[in-house]
Coordinates of C-alpha atoms and ligand atoms in Angstrom, one line a residue:
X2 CA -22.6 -1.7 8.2
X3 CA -21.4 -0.4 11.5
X4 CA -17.9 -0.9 12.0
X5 CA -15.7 -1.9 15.6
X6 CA -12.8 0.8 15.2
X7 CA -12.6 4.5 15.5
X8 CA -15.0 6.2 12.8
X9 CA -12.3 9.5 11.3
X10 CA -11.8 12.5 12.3
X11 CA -11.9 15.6 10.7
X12 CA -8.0 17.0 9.3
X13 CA -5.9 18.4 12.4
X14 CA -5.8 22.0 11.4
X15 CA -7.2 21.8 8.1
X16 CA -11.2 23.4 8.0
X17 CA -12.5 20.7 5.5
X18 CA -11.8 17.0 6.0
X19 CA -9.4 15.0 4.0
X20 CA -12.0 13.1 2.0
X21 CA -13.4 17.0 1.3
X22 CA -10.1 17.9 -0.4
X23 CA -9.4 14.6 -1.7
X24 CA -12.5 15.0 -3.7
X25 CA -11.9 18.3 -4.9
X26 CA -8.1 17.5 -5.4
X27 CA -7.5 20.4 -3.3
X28 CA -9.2 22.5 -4.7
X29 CA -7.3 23.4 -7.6
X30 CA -8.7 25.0 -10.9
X31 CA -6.7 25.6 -14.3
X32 CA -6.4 29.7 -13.4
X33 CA -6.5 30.1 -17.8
X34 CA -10.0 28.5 -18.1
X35 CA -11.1 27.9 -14.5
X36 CA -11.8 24.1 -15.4
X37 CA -12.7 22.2 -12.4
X38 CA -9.7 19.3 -13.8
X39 CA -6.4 20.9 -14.1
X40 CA -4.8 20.2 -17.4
X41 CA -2.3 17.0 -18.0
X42 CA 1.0 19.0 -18.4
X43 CA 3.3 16.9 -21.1
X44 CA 6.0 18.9 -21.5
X45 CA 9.3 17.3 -21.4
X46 CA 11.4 20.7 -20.9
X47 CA 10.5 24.8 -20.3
X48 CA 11.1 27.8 -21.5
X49 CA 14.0 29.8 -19.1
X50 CA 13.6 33.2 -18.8
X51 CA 15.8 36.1 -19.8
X52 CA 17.7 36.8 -17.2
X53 CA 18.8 33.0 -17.2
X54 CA 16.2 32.2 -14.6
X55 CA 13.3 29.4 -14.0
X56 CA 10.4 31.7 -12.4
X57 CA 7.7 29.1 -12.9
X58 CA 9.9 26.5 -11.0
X59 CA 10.5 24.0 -13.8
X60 CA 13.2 23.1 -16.1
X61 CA 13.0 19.9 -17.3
X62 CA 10.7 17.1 -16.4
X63 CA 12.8 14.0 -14.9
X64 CA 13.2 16.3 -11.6
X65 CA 9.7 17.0 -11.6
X66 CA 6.5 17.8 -13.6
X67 CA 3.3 20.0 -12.5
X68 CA 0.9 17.0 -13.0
X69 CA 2.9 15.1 -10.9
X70 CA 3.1 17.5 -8.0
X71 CA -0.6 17.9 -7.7
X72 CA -0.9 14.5 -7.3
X73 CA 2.1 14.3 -4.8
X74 CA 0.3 17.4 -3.1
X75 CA -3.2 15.6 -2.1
X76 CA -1.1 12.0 -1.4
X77 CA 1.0 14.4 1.2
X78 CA -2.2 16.0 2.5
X79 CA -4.0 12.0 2.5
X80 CA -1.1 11.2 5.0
X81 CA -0.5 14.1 7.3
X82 CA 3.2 14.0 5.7
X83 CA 5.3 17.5 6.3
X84 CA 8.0 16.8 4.2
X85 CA 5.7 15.9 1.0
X86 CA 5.4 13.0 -1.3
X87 CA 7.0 12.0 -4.1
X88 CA 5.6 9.5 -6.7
X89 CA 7.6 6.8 -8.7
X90 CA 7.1 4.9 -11.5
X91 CA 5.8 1.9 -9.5
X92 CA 5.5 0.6 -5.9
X93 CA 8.6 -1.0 -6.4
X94 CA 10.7 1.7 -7.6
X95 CA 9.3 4.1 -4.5
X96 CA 10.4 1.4 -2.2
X97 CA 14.0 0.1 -3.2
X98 CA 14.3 4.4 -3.2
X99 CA 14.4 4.2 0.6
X100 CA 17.0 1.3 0.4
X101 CA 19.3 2.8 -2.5
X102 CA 19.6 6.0 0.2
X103 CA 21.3 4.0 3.1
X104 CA 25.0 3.7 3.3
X105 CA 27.1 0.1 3.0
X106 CA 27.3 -1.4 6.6
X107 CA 24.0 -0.3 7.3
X108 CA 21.9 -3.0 8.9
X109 CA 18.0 -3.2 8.3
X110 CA 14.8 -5.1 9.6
X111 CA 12.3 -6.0 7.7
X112 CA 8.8 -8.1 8.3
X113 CA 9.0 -12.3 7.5
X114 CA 5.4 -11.5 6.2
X115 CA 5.9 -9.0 3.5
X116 CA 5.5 -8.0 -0.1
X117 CA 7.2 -10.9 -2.4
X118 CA 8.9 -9.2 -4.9
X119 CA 10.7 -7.1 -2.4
X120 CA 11.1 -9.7 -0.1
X121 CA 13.3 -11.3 -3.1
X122 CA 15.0 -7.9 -4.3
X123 CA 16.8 -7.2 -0.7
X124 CA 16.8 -10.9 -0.3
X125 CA 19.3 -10.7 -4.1
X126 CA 20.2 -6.9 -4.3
X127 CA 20.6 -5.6 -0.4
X128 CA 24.1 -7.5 0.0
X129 CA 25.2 -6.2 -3.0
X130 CA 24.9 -3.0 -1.9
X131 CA 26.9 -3.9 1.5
X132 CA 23.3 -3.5 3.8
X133 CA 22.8 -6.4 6.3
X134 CA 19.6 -7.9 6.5
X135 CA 17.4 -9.3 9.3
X136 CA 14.3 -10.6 8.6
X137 CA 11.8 -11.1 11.8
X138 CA 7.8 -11.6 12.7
X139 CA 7.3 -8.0 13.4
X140 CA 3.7 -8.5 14.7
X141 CA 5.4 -9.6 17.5
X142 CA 7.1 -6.0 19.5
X143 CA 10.0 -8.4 21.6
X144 CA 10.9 -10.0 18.3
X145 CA 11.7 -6.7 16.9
X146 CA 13.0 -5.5 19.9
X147 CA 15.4 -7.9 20.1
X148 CA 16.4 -7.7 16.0
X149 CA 17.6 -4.4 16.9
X150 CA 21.8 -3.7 16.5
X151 CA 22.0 -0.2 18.5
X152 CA 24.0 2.4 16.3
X153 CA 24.2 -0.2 13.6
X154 CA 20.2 -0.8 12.5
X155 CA 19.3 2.2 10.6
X156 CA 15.8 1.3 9.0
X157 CA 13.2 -0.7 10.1
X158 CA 11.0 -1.9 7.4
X159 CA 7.3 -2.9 8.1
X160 CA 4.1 -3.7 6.4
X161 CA 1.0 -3.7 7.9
X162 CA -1.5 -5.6 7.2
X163 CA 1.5 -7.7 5.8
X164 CA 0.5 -9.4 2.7
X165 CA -0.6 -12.0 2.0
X166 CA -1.6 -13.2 5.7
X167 CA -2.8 -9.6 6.5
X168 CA -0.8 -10.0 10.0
X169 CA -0.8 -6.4 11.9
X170 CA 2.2 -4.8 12.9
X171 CA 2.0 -2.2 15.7
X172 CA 3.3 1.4 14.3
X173 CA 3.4 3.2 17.7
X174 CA 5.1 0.1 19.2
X175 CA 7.8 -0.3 15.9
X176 CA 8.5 3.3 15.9
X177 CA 9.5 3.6 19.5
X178 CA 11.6 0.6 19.1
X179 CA 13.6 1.6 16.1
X180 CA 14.1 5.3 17.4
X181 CA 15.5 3.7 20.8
X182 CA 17.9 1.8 18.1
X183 CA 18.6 5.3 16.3
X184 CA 16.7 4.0 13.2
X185 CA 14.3 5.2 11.1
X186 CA 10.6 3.5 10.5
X187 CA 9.3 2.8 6.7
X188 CA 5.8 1.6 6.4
X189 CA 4.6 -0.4 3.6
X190 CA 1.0 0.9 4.0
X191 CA -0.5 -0.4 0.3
X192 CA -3.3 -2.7 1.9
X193 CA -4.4 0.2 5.0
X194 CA -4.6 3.0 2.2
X195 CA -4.3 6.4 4.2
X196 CA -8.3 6.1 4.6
X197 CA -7.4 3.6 7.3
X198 CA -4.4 4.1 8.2
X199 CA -1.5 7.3 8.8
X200 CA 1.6 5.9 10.2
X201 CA 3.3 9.0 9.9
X202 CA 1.0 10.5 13.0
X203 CA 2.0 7.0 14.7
X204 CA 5.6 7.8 14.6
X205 CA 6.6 6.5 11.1
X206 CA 9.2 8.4 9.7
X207 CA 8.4 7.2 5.6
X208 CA 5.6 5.6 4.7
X209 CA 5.2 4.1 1.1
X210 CA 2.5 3.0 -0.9
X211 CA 1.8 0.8 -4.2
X212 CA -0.5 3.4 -6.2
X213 CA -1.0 0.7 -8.6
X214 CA -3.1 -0.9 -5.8
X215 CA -6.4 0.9 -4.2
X216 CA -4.9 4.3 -4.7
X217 CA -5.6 4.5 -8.2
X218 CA -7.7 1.4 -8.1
X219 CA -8.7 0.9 -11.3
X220 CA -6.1 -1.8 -12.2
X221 CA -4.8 0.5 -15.3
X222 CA -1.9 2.4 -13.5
X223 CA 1.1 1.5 -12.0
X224 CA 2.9 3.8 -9.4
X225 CA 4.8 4.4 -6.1
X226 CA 4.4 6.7 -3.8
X227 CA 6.7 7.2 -0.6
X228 CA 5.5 10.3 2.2
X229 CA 8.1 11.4 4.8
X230 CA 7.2 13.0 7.7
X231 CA 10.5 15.3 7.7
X232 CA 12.6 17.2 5.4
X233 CA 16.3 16.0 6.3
X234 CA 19.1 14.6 4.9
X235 CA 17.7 11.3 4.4
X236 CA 14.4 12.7 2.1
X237 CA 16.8 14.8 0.3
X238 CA 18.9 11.4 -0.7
X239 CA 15.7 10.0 -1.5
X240 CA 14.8 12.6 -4.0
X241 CA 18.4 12.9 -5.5
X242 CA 17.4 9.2 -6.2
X243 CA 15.1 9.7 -7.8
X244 CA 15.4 12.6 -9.9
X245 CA 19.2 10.7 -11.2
X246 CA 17.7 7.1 -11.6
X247 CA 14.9 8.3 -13.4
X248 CA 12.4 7.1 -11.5
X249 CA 9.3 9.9 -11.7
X250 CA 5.8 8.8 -12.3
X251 CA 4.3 10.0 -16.2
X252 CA 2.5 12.3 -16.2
X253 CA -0.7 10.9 -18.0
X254 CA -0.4 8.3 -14.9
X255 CA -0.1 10.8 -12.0
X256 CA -3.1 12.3 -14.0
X257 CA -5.3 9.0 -14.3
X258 CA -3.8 8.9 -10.3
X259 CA -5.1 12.2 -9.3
X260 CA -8.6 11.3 -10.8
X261 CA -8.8 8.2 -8.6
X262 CA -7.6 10.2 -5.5
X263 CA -10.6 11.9 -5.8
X264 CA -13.2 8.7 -5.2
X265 CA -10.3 6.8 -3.0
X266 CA -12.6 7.2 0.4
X267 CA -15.7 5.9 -1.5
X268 CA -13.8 3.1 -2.8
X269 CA -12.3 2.3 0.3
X270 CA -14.9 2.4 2.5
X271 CA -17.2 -0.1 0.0
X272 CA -14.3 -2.2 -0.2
X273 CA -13.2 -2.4 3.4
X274 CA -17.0 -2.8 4.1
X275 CA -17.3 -6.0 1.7
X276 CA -14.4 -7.6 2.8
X277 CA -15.5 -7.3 6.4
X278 CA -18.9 -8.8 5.1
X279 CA -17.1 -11.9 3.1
X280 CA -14.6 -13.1 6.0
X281 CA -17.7 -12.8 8.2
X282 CA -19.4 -15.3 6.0
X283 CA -16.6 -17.2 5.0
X284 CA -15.9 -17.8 8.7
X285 CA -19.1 -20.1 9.1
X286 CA -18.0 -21.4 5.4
X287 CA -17.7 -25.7 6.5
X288 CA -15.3 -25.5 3.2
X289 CA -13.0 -23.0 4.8
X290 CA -10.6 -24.0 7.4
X291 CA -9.6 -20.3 8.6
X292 CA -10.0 -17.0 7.1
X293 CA -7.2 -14.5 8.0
X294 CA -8.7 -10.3 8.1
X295 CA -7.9 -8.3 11.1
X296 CA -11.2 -6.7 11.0
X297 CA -12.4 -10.0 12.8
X298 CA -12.5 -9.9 16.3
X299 CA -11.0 -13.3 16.4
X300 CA -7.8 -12.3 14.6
X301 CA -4.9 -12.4 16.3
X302 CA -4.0 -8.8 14.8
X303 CA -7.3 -7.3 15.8
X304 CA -6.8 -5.3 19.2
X305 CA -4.1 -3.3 17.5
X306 CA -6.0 -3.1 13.9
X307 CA -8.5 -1.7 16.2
X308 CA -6.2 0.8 17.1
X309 CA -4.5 2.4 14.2
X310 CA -7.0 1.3 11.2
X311 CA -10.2 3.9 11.0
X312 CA -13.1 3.5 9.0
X313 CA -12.6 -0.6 8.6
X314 CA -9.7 -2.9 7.7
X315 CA -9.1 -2.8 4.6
X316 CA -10.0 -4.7 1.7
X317 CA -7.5 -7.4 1.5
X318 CA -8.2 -11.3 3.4
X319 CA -7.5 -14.3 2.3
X320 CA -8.7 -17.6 3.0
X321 CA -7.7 -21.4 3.8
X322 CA -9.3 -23.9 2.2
X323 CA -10.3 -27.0 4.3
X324 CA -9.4 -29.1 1.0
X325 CA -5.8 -28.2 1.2
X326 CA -3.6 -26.8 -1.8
X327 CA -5.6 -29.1 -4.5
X328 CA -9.0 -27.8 -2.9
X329 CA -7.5 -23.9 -3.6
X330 CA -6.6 -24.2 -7.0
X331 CA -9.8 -26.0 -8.0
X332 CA -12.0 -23.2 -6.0
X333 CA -10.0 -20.6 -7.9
X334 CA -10.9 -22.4 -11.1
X335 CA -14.6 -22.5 -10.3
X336 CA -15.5 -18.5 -9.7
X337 CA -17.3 -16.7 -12.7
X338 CA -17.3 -13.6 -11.1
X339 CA -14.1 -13.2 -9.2
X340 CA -11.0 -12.8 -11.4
X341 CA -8.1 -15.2 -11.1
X342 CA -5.7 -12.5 -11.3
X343 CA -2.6 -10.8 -9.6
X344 CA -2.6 -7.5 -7.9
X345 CA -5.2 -5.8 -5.5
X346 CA -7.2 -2.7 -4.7
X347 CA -9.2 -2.7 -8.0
X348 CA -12.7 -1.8 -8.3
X349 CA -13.0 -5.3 -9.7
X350 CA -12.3 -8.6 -7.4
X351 CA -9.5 -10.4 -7.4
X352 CA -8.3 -14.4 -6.1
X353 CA -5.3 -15.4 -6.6
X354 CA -4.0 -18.8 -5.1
X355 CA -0.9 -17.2 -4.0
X356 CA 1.9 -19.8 -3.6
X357 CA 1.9 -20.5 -7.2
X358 CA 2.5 -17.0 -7.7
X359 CA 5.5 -16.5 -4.9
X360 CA 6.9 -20.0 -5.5
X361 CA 10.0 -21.8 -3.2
X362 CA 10.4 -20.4 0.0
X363 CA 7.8 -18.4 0.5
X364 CA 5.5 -18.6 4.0
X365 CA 2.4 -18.6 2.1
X366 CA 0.6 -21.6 3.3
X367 CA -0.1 -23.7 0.1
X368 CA -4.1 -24.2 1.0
X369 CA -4.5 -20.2 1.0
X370 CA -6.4 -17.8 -1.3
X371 CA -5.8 -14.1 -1.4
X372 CA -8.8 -12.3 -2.1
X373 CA -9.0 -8.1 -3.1
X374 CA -12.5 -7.1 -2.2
X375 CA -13.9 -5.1 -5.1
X376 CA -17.1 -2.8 -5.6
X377 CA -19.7 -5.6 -6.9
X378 CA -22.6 -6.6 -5.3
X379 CA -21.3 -8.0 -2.1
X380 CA -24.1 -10.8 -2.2
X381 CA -23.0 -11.8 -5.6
X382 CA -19.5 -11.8 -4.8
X383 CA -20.1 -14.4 -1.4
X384 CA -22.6 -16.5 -3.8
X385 CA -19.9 -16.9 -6.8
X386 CA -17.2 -17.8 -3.6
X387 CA -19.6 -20.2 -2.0
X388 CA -20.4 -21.8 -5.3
X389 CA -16.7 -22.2 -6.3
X390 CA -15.8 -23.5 -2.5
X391 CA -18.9 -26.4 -3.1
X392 CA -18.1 -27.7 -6.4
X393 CA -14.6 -27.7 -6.2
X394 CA -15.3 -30.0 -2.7
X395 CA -17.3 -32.4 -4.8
X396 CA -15.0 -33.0 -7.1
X397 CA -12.0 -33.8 -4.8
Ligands
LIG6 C1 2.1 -4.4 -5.3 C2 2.8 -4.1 -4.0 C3 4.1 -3.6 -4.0 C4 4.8 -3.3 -5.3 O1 4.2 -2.3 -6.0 P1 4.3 -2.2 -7.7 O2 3.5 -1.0 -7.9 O3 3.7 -3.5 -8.2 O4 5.7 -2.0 -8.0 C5 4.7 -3.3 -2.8 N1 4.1 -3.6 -1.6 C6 2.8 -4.1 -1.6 C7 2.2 -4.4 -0.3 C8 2.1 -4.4 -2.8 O5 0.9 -4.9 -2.7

């Protein structure tokens, strides 16, 4: 299905695209066997040498690991990242990374539409830590603006599409405004996927990922990944952090990671493609009052999606059910094929009726379903959907 935005381009420099060297995870062969799959290295600690050196670079395996760096090496290449990657044992511990590394007295800005679980950690754990914290619509460039405390604000902390009302955040705009400030720009990029979006080329200074989500995709991993576009003090603090908290990816996940990185631009594109398809449809649904996905040309995020998402817009909508909160929980009941389940980015779909999940103050609209486009027949999956939406009207 032909798509409104800007079909990719090939890799700046680079002679072979990014989905080329995705695929091939770089390239790299096992130089003992020449295996197309480089070997899962388990070691926990290495051999030093006899002059008291480390020639092959590793010592011990909290600081770092070989199957994790090949995986960190195509995520870097994926986002255009200078600096490198750096994977974590889970979205969560990549993200509260970037927080742990500013100083008390710092102030930060972060989206109102945002990931819950963080949302609640800086909500519990930033003023602990002495940060101050300003929560603001971000979608919105004067709102951020005027968030801003010059020489006090030193990150700015957006995610776009912002989950779970998939508003859009403009990078270009949000980095110029929080480098006026003198603070840096973190992007929580989980539901673009560097497919469809690179903030760091937008003027992002971090950008950070769930891998649990469509990175590895296959809903039996969980990871973090954070990308920086430079190596300065601020990186270094970052990996300090995470080499003493402990917080490195296993191995046997940056491997099952590294295997999905391979297929991520198939997935995505099939995904991102059936999602567009389903809010489409759902659109004209009589049982659904809105459906919120910037890839429609309605949506109040969609000029700028337009602009910094390639290749579609992601994989990730949700709906609002014209029967309100009762109508949402009964729809979810009533799918056979969908999977009432948490999470997102799986080859297999996903509904969740989300404020059940974030609970008391969240701004997830009680009549809303989040839905995480899978690979399944896209027919089947709008037919299981329009099924649920019917019966669980008749019964209210
Ligand atoms: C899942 C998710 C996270 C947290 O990642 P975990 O791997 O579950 O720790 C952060 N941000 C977004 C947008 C997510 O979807």
């Amino acid at each position: 299905m032909s798509q409104p935005n800007a079909p990719s381009e090939p890799a700046g420099s680079a002679e072979f695209s990014r989905r080329s060297l995705a695929a091939q995870a770089m390239g790299g062969i096992d130089p003992h066997t020449r295996a197309v799959v480089r070997p899962l290295h388990v070691a926990t600690t290495f051999v030093r040498d006899p002059d008291n050196g480390y020639s092959s670079g590793y010592c011990y395996a909290r600081p770092d690991n070989a199957t994790v760096r090949e995986a960190e090496a195509v995520l870097a290449m994926l986002e255009g990242a200078e600096a490198g990657a750096l994977l974590f044992g889970s979205g969560m511990a990549a993200a509260t990374a970037v927080f742990g590394a500013l100083e008390p007295g710092d102030h930060v800005v972060a989206g109102t539409v945002m990931y819950w679980a963080l949302k609640r950690w800086l909500r519990e754990e930033a003023p602990r830590r002495g940060l101050d914290l300003t929560f603001v619509d971000t979608d919105d460039p004067e709102t951020l603006r005027a968030a801003m405390r010059p020489d006090r604000t030193k990150l700015v902390w957006i995610e776009t599409p912002g989950n779970p009302l998939w508003t859009v955040t403009d990078i270009v705009a949000a980095a110029e405004i929080a480098h006026a400030a003198g603070a840096r720009l973190a992007v929580d990029s989980t539901a673009a996927s560097p497919v469809h979006t690179r903030p760091l080329e937008l003027g992002a200074d971090l950008v950070m990922h769930s891998g649990t989500k469509i990175l590895n995709g296959h809903s039996d991993v969980v990871a973090g990944v954070l990308a920086a576009a430079r190596a300065d003090g601020f990186w270094e603090r970052i990996k300090g952090i995470r080499s003493g908290s402990g917080g490195i990816l296993g191995p046997f996940e940056a491997f099952l990671l590294m295997r999905s990185l391979r297929t991520l631009h198939l997935r995505a594109a099939a995904q991102s493609a059936a999602a567009l398809d389903l809010a489409r449809r759902l659109s004209a649904h009589p049982h659904v009052s809105r459906v919120l996905y910037p890839g429609l040309p309605e949506d109040p995020g969609h000029a700028v999606a337009a602009r910094q998402m390639r290749d579609g817009f992601g994989f990730m909508l949700s709906i609002r059910v014209a029967g309100g909160e009762a109508g949402a929980i009964a729809t979810a009941a009533r799918v056979r094929l969908w999977k009432r389940a948490t999470s997102l980015g799986g080859v297999e779909s996903l509904i969740e009726h989300r404020a059940s999940v974030e609970g008391p103050g969240s701004p997830c609209p009680p009549d809303l379903l989040r839905l995480s486009a899978g690979v399944e027949d896209v027919d089947d999956l709008f037919r299981d959907l329009d099924a649920a939406l019917r019966a669980a009207h008749d019964v209210a």
